[in-house]
Coordinates of C-alpha atoms in Angstrom, one line a residue:
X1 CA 0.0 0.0 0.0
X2 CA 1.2 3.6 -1.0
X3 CA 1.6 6.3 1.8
X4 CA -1.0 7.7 0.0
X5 CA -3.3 5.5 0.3
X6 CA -1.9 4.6 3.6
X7 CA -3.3 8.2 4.3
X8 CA -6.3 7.6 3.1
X9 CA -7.0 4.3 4.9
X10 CA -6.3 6.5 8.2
X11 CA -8.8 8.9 7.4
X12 CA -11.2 6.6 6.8
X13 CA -11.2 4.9 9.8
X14 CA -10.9 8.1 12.1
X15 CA -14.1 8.8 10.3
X16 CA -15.7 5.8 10.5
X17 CA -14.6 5.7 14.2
X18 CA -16.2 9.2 15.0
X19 CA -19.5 8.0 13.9
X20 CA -19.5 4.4 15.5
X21 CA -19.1 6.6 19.1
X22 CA -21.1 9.6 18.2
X23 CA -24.2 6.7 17.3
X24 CA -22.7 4.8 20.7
X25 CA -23.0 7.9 22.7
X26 CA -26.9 8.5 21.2
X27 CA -28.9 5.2 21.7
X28 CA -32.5 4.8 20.3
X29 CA -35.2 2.4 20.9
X30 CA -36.9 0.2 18.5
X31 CA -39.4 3.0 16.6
X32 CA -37.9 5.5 18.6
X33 CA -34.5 6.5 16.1
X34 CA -35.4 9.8 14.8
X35 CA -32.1 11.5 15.8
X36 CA -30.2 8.2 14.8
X37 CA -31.6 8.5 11.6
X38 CA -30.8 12.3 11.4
X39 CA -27.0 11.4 11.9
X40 CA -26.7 9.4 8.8
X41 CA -28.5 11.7 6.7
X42 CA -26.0 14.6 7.9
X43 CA -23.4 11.7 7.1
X44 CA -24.9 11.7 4.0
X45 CA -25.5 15.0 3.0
X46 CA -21.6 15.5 3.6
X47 CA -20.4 12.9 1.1
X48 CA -22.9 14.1 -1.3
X49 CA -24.8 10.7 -1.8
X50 CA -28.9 11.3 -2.2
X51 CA -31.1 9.6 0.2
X52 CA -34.9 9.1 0.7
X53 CA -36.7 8.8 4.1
X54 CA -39.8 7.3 4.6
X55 CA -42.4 9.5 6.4
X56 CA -44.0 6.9 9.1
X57 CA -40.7 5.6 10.7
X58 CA -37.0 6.3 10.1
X59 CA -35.3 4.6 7.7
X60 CA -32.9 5.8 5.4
X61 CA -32.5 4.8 1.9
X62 CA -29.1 6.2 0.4
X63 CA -28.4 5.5 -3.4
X64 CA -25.0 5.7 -5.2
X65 CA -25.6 5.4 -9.0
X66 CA -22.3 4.2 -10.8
X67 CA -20.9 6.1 -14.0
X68 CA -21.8 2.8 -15.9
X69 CA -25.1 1.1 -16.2
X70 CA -25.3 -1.6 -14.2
X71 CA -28.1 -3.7 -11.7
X72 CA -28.5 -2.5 -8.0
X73 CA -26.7 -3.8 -5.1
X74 CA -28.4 -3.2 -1.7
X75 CA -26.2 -3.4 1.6
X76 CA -28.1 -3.4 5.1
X77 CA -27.0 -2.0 8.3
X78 CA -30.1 -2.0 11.5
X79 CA -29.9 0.9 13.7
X80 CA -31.9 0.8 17.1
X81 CA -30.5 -0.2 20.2
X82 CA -31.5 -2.5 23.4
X83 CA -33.2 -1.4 26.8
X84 CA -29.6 -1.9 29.3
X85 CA -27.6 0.2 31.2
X86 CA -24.3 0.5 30.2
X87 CA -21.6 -1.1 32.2
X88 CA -18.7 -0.8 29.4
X89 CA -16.9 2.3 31.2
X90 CA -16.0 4.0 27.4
X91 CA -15.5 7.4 27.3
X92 CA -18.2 7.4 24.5
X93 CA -20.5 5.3 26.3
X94 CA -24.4 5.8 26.3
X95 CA -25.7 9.2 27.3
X96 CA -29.2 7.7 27.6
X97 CA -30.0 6.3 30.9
X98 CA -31.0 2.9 30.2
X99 CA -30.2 2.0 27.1
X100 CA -27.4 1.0 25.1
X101 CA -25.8 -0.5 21.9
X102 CA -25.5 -3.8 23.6
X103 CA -26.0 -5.4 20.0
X104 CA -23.2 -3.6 18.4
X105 CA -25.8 -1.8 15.4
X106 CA -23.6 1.2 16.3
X107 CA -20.7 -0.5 14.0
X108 CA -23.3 -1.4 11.4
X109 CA -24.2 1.6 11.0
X110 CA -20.7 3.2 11.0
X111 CA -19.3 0.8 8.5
X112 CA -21.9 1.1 6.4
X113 CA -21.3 4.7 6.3
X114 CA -17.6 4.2 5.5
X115 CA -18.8 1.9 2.6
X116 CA -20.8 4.6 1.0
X117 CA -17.6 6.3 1.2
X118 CA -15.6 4.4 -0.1
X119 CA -17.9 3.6 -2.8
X120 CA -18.6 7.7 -3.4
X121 CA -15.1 8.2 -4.1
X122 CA -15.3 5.5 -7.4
X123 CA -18.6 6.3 -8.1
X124 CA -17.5 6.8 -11.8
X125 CA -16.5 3.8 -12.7
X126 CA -19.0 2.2 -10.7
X127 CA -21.0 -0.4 -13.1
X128 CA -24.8 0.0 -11.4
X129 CA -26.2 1.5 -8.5
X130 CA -25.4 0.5 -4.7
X131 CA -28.4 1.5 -2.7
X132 CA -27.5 1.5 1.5
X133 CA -30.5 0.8 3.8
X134 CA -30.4 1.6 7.1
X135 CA -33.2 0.0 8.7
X136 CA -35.1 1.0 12.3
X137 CA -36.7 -1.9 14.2
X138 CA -34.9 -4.8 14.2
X139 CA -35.0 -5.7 17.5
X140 CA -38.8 -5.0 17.6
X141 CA -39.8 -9.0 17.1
X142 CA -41.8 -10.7 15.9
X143 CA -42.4 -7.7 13.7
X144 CA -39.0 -6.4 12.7
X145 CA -38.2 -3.3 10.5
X146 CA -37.0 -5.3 7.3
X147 CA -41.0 -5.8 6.0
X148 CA -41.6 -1.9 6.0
X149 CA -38.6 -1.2 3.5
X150 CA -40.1 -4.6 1.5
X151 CA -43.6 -3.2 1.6
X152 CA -42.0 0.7 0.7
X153 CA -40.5 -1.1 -2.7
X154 CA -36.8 -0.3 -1.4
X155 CA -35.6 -3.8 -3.0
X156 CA -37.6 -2.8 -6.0
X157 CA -34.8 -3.9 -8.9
X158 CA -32.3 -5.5 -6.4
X159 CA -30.2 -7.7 -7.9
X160 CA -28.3 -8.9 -4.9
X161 CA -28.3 -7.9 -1.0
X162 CA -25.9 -8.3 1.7
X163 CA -25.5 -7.4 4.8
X164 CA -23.1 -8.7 8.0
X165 CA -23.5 -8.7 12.2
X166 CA -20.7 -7.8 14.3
X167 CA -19.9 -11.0 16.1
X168 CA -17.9 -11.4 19.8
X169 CA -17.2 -14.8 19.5
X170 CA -14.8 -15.0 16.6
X171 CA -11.9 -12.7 16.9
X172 CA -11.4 -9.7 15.4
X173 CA -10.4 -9.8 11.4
X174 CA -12.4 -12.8 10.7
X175 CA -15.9 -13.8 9.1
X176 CA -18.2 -16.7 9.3
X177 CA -20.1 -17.7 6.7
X178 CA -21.6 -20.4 4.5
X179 CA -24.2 -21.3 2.4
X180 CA -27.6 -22.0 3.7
X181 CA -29.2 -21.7 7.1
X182 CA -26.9 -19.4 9.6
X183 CA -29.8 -18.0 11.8
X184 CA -32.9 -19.7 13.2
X185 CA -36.1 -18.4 12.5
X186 CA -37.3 -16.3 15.7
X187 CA -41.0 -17.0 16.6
X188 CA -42.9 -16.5 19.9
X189 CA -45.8 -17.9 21.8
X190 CA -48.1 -17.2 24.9
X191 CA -50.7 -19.6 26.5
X192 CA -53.3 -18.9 29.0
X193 CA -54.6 -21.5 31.4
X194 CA -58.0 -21.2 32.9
X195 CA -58.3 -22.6 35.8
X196 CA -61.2 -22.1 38.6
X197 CA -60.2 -20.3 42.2
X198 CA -61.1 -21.5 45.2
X199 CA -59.6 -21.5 48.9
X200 CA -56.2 -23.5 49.0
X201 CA -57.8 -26.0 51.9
X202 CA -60.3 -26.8 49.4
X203 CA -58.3 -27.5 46.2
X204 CA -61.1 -30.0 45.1
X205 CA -63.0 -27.0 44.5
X206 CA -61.0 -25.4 42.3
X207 CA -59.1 -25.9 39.3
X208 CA -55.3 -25.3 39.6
X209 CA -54.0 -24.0 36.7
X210 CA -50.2 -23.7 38.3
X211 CA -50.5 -27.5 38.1
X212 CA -51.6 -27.3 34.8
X213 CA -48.9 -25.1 34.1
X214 CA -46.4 -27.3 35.4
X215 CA -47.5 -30.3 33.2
X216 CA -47.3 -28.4 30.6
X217 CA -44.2 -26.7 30.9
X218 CA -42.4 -30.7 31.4
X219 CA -44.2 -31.3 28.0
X220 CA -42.7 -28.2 26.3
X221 CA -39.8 -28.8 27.0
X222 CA -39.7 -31.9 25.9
X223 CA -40.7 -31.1 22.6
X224 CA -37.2 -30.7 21.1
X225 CA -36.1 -34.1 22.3
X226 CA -39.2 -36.5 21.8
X227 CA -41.5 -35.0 19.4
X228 CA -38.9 -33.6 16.3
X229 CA -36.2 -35.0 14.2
X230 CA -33.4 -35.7 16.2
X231 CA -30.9 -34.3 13.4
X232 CA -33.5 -31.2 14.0
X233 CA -31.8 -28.0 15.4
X234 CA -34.3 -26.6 17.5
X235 CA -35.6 -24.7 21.4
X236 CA -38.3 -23.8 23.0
X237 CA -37.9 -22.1 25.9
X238 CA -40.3 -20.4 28.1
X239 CA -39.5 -17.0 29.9
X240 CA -41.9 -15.7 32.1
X241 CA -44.5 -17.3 34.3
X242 CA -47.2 -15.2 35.8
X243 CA -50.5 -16.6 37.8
X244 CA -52.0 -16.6 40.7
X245 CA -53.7 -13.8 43.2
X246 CA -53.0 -15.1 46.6
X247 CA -50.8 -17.6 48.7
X248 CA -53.9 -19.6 49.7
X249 CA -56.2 -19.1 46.9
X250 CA -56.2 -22.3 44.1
X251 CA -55.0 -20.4 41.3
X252 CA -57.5 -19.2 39.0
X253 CA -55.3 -18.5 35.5
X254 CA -51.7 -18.9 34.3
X255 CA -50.1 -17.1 32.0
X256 CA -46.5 -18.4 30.0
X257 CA -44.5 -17.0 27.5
X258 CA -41.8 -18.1 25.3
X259 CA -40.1 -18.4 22.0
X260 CA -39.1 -21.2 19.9
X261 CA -35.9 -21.1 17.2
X262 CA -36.0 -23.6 14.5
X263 CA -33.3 -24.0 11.6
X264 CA -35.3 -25.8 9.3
X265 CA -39.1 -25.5 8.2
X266 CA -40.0 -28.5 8.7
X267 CA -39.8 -28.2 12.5
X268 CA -41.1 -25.0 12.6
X269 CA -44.3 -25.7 11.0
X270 CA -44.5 -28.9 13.8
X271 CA -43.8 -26.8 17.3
X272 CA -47.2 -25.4 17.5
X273 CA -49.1 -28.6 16.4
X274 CA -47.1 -30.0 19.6
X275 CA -47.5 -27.2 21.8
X276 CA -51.7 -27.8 20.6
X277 CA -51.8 -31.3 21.7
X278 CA -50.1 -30.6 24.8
X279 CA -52.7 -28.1 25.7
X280 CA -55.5 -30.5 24.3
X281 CA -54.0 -33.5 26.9
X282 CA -54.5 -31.1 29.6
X283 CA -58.2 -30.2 28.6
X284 CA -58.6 -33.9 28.5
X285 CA -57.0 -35.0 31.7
X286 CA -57.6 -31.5 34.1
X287 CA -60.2 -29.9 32.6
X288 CA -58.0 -27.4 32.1
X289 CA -59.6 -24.7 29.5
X290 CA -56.4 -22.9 27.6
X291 CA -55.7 -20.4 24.7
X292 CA -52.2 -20.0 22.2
X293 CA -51.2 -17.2 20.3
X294 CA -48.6 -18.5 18.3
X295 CA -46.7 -15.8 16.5
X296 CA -44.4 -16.1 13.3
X297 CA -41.6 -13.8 13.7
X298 CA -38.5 -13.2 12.2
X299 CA -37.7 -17.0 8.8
X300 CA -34.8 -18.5 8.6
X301 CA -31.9 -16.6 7.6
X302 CA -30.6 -18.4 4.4
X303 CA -27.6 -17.9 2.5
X304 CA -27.6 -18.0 -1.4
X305 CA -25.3 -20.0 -3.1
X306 CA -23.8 -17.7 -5.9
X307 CA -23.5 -14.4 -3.2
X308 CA -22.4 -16.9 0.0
X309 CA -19.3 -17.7 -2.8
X310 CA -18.8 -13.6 -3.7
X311 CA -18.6 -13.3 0.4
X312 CA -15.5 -15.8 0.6
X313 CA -13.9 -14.6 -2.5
X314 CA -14.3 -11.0 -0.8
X315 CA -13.1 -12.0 2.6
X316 CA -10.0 -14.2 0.7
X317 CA -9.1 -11.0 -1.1
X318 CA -9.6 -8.1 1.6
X319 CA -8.6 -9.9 4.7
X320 CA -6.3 -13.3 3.3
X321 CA -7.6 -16.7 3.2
X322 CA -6.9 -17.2 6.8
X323 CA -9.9 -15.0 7.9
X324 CA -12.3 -17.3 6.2
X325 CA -14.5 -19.4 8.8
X326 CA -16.6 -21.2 6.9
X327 CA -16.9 -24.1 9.9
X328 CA -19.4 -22.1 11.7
X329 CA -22.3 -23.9 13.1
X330 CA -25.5 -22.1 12.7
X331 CA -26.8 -19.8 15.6
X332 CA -30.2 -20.4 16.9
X333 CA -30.5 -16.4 17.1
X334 CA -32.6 -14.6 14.9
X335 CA -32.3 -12.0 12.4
X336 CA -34.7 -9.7 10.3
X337 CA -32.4 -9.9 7.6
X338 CA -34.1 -12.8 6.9
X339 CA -37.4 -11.3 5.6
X340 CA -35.0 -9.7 2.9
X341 CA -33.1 -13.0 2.0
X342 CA -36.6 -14.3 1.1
X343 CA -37.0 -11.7 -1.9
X344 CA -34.2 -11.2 -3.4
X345 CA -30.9 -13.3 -3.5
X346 CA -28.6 -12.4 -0.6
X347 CA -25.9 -13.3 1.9
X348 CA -25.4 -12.4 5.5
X349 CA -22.0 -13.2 7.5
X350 CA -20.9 -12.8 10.9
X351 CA -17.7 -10.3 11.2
X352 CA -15.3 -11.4 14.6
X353 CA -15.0 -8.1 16.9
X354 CA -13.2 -8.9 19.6
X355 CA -9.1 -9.7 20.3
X356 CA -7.9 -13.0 20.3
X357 CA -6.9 -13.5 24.0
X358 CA -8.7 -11.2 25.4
X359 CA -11.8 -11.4 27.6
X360 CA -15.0 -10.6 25.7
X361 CA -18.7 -9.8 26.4
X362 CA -21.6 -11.7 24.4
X363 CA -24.5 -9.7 22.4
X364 CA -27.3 -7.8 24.6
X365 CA -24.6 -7.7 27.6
X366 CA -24.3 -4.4 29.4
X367 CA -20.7 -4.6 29.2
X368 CA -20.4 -5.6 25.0
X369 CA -17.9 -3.7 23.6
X370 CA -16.5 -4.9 19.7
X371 CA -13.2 -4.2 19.1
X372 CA -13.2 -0.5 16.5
X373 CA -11.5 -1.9 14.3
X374 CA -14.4 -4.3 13.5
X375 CA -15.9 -0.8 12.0
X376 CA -12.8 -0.8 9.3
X377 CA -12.8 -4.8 8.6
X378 CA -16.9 -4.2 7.9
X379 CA -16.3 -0.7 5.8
X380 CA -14.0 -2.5 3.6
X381 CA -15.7 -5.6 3.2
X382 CA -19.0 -4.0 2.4
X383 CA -17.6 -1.4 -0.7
X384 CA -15.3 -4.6 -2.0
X385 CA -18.4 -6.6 -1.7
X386 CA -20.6 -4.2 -3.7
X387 CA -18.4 -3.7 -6.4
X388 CA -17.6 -7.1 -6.8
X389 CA -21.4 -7.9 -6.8
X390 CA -22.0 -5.6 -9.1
X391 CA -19.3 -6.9 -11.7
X392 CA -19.3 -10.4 -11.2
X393 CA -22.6 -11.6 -9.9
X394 CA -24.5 -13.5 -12.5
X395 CA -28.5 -12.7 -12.8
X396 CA -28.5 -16.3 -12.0
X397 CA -27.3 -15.8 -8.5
X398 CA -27.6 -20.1 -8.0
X399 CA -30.4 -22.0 -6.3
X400 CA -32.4 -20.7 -3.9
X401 CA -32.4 -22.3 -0.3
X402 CA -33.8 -25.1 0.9
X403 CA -37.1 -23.9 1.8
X404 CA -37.7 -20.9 -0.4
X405 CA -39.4 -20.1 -3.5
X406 CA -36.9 -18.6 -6.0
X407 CA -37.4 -15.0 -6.8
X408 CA -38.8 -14.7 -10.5
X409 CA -36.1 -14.6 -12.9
X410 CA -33.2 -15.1 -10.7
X411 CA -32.7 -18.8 -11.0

């Protein structure tokens, strides 16, 4: 590298650095990221890219259109933060009491930005249009902010989209990827026990629906193990418990809620059947009248074969082969990205933030802190990515995953 573009590089990345701490520093809620949102378009407005804004929540759509003609390349950074109190001790750390960027969308966000310029400063020979959304809402599940920009038309003409989490536990300066499932799809459930009150001396009175709840709660979790696949990947876990009025009243109603991650569709189409039967058993065998809402949050996120291979020939090139991790076994988290992966071809990869050796904190911890040079690595990774997209990706982008419906005219 050339001291000049040595020089370059270094302002770069004290940009890109001044933006992940001034987002760190200003934390927004799920729906809540008007000022977030103003941020980027001042970004924006400063490197002279054009950007729309939708007017009922605040996204922002920049758009780079290349000297050449050429398809459109989306790249996705999520912007809203989690409800924590810091306990990082940066200088930069949250100025809002009681919440953070305990997800790390504060580095999205900034490398994103320092892809766009990167990308600004070739625009001319750019061959087709890189379009940058930065999405609100995606820790808002089961709803997520990715359908608004799908129902808004942003991936309207998108030949490809791409888009990358910070992740703790691989070290900095390398990514995990493959092809395929690498996220579980993200749904959630609540059930409601009815039971009948009655004075605790008298239980034969009542109906308990804590005991209910009990049976039911053995069953559930026993789902995984005895009711799908055993070469399923699967949980269900329950996380709150509420019922009952009084230590020695038979308790009238219990309430549970939980969520269930599945990596393949056959097994999410099957938990709620289960969890149905299990409820039925208890009608059957207590008396017990109960209710489910079962709700479908965030699919599967699926790689795409031809952009999963543009990833590792990006990461080879930009980072060395060493920094490719394509041994990673799939995380039962979830991601909205997803929703966008079921449009349009697409590939999402993990990108390691912290130091080898040293101690680390796990996402939503009040004490996560990825490395800033993750901010470079992703900057880098996204404008090589977009170019290379944009001049190598076939309009066959290869088959769809297992599970979805090809786009029309992609495969």
């Amino acid at each position: 590298m050339t001291g000049q573009n040595e020089k370059a590089e270094e302002r770069i990345r004290e940009r890109t650095a001044a933006w992940r701490r001034d987002f760190h520093a200003h934390p927004e809620l799920s729906g809540e990221e008007r000022e977030t949102a103003r941020r980027i378009r001042l970004a924006l407005n400063e490197m002279g890219i054009p950007y729309r804004c939708p007017g009922d929540y605040y996204a922002v759509i920049g758009e780079i259109r290349g000297g050449r003609p050429g398809p459109v390349v989306a790249l996705r950074a999520d912007m809203d933060a989690l409800p924590l109190e810091e306990r990082t001790g940066l200088p930069f750390a949250s100025e809002t009491p009681g919440v953070m960027h305990a997800c790390g969308h504060d580095v999205h966000m900034a490398a994103l930005l320092g892809a766009a310029l990167r990308l600004q400063a070739r625009r001319e020979t750019l061959p087709g249009t890189v379009r940058f959304l930065f999405q609100p809402r995606e820790e808002l599940s089961p709803e997520g902010g990715a359908p608004l920009l799908i129902r808004d038309g942003y991936l309207d003409g998108v030949r490809a989209i791409f888009g990358f989490h910070q992740w703790p536990d691989l070290p900095l300066g390398t990514v995990g990827v493959h092809a395929g499932a690498m996220m579980a799809a993200s749904d959630r459930f609540k059930i409601t026990i009815h039971g009948h009150d009655a004075h605790a001396a008298h239980p034969d009175q009542g109906i308990d629906a804590i005991v209910g709840a009990t049976n039911v709660l053995q069953e559930i979790y026993q789902i995984v193990s005895r009711r799908l696949n055993p070469h399923a990947v699967a949980a269900v876990s329950v996380g709150t418990i509420r019922g009952g009025t009084r230590y020695n009243v038979v308790a009238p109603e219990v309430v549970l809620e939980g969520t269930c991650r599945t990596l393949d569709q056959e097994s999410r189409e099957k938990v709620p059947a289960c969890i149905r039967r299990i409820l039925e058993g208890q009608r059957v065998s207590y008396n017990l009248q109960s209710s489910l809402e079962y709700h479908r949050g965030y699919p599967i996120v699926r790689n795409w074969t031809g952009p999963e291979q543009l990833v590792e020939e990006t990461v080879r090139q930009v980072l060395g082969p060493g920094a490719l991790r394509t041994d990673i076994v799939p995380e039962l988290t979830g991601e909205d990205f997803a929703f966008y992966l079921e449009k349009v071809p697409g590939a999402f990869f993990w990108l390691g933030s912290h130091r080898a050796g040293e101690p680390f904190h796990g996402l939503h911890s009040a004490g996560m802190c990825p490395d800033e040079e993750t901010v470079h690595y992703g900057s880098r990774l996204l404008a090589d990515l977009a170019v290379r997209a944009l001049e190598e990706l076939p309009q066959d982008a290869g088959p769809a995953p297992e599970g979805l419906q090809a786009p029309s005219g992609t495969v």
